[in-house]
Amino acid sequence: MTYLFRPKNIQALQGLIQKAPLLAFDFDGTLAPLVQNHEGAKLSKKTEMLLKHLAQLYPVIIVSGRSIKDLKSRLRNSKWLLIGNHGVEGLQKNTKHANQSKRLSLHWQKSIEQVLDSTPLLAKIALENKTYSLSLHLRYSKNKAAAKKILVKAAMQLEPIPRLVHGKSVINLIPQGLPHKGDALLSAMKKLKKSHAFFIGDDVTDEDAFSLKNKKIFSVRIGKKMGSSAKYHLKRQSEINRVLKYFLQINQ
Ligand SMILES: [Mg+2]
């Protein structure tokens, strides 16, 4: 993992730009700064403006764990292709999978709600049903480690067992066998007929895209982390505008 803005890596980025790539972005912690209240996440005015310009030059997609409905409420530009629920929503219309995931999410919700209601330690845990998956938000929990342990145990007792994806202060319960962010990125490249792509994210679910090991995908992680499969990293989220400007070639 190497810092994106080293001269040698900038050259690699310039090389990618020549290939007219697909640009793919995670939302929370990548395009939008992480906030204490999950509901309050939004793009800065500057990022929004730069993204709007970018969408005139490149195909731009946003690949998030949020539902598309949620993303739409935060992004007012229809030129961005939105992929929600960690890759499940937005690309192919697989009604069978979709209906199955909806049913499962409701079924899991009922069981988890019983656990939340009967466990005082979980009083501050917020359950979000994102239609095709569930998110358990631990941000306000006073004892996150203990709460996490109980929630993971409860999730592992669900039938069928969900795919558990741990994020920053969140545990996601996703039906097994559904497309993840990496699958979604490859599908988007195919759909938009792009041989090359740029993908940037900050969290565990983004590793599904970082680990594709496709030389035509330029992968960047926000924050250096041991064990990440991303090739490049930024130091902090606030550097995102500098990345967007590179693609717009307005800082040379
Ligand atoms: Mg993120």
PDB file of C-alpha atoms and ligand atoms in Angstrom, residues 26-30 34 168 181 201-203 205-206, ligand 1:
ATOM      1  CA  ASP A  26     -17.979   4.470  -1.815  1.00  0.00           C
ATOM      2  CA  PHE A  27     -20.155   7.047  -0.003  1.00  0.00           C
ATOM      3  CA  ASP A  28     -19.673   7.157   3.810  1.00  0.00           C
ATOM      4  CA  GLY A  29     -16.140   7.956   4.853  1.00  0.00           C
ATOM      5  CA  THR A  30     -15.089   8.365   1.220  1.00  0.00           C
ATOM      6  CA  LEU A  34     -17.916  10.135   8.644  1.00  0.00           C
ATOM      7  CA  LYS A 168     -17.116   1.226  11.454  1.00  0.00           C
ATOM      8  CA  LYS A 181     -19.250  -4.489  -4.029  1.00  0.00           C
ATOM      9  CA  GLY A 201     -13.448   3.234  -0.363  1.00  0.00           C
ATOM     10  CA  ASP A 202     -12.645   3.216   3.331  1.00  0.00           C
ATOM     11  CA  ASP A 203     -14.198   0.200   4.983  1.00  0.00           C
ATOM     12  CA  THR A 205     -17.023  -4.040   2.524  1.00  0.00           C
ATOM     13  CA  ASP A 206     -14.784  -2.135   0.099  1.00  0.00           C
TER      14      ASP A 206
HETATM   15 MG    MG B   1     -17.480   3.770   3.584  1.00  0.00          MG
END
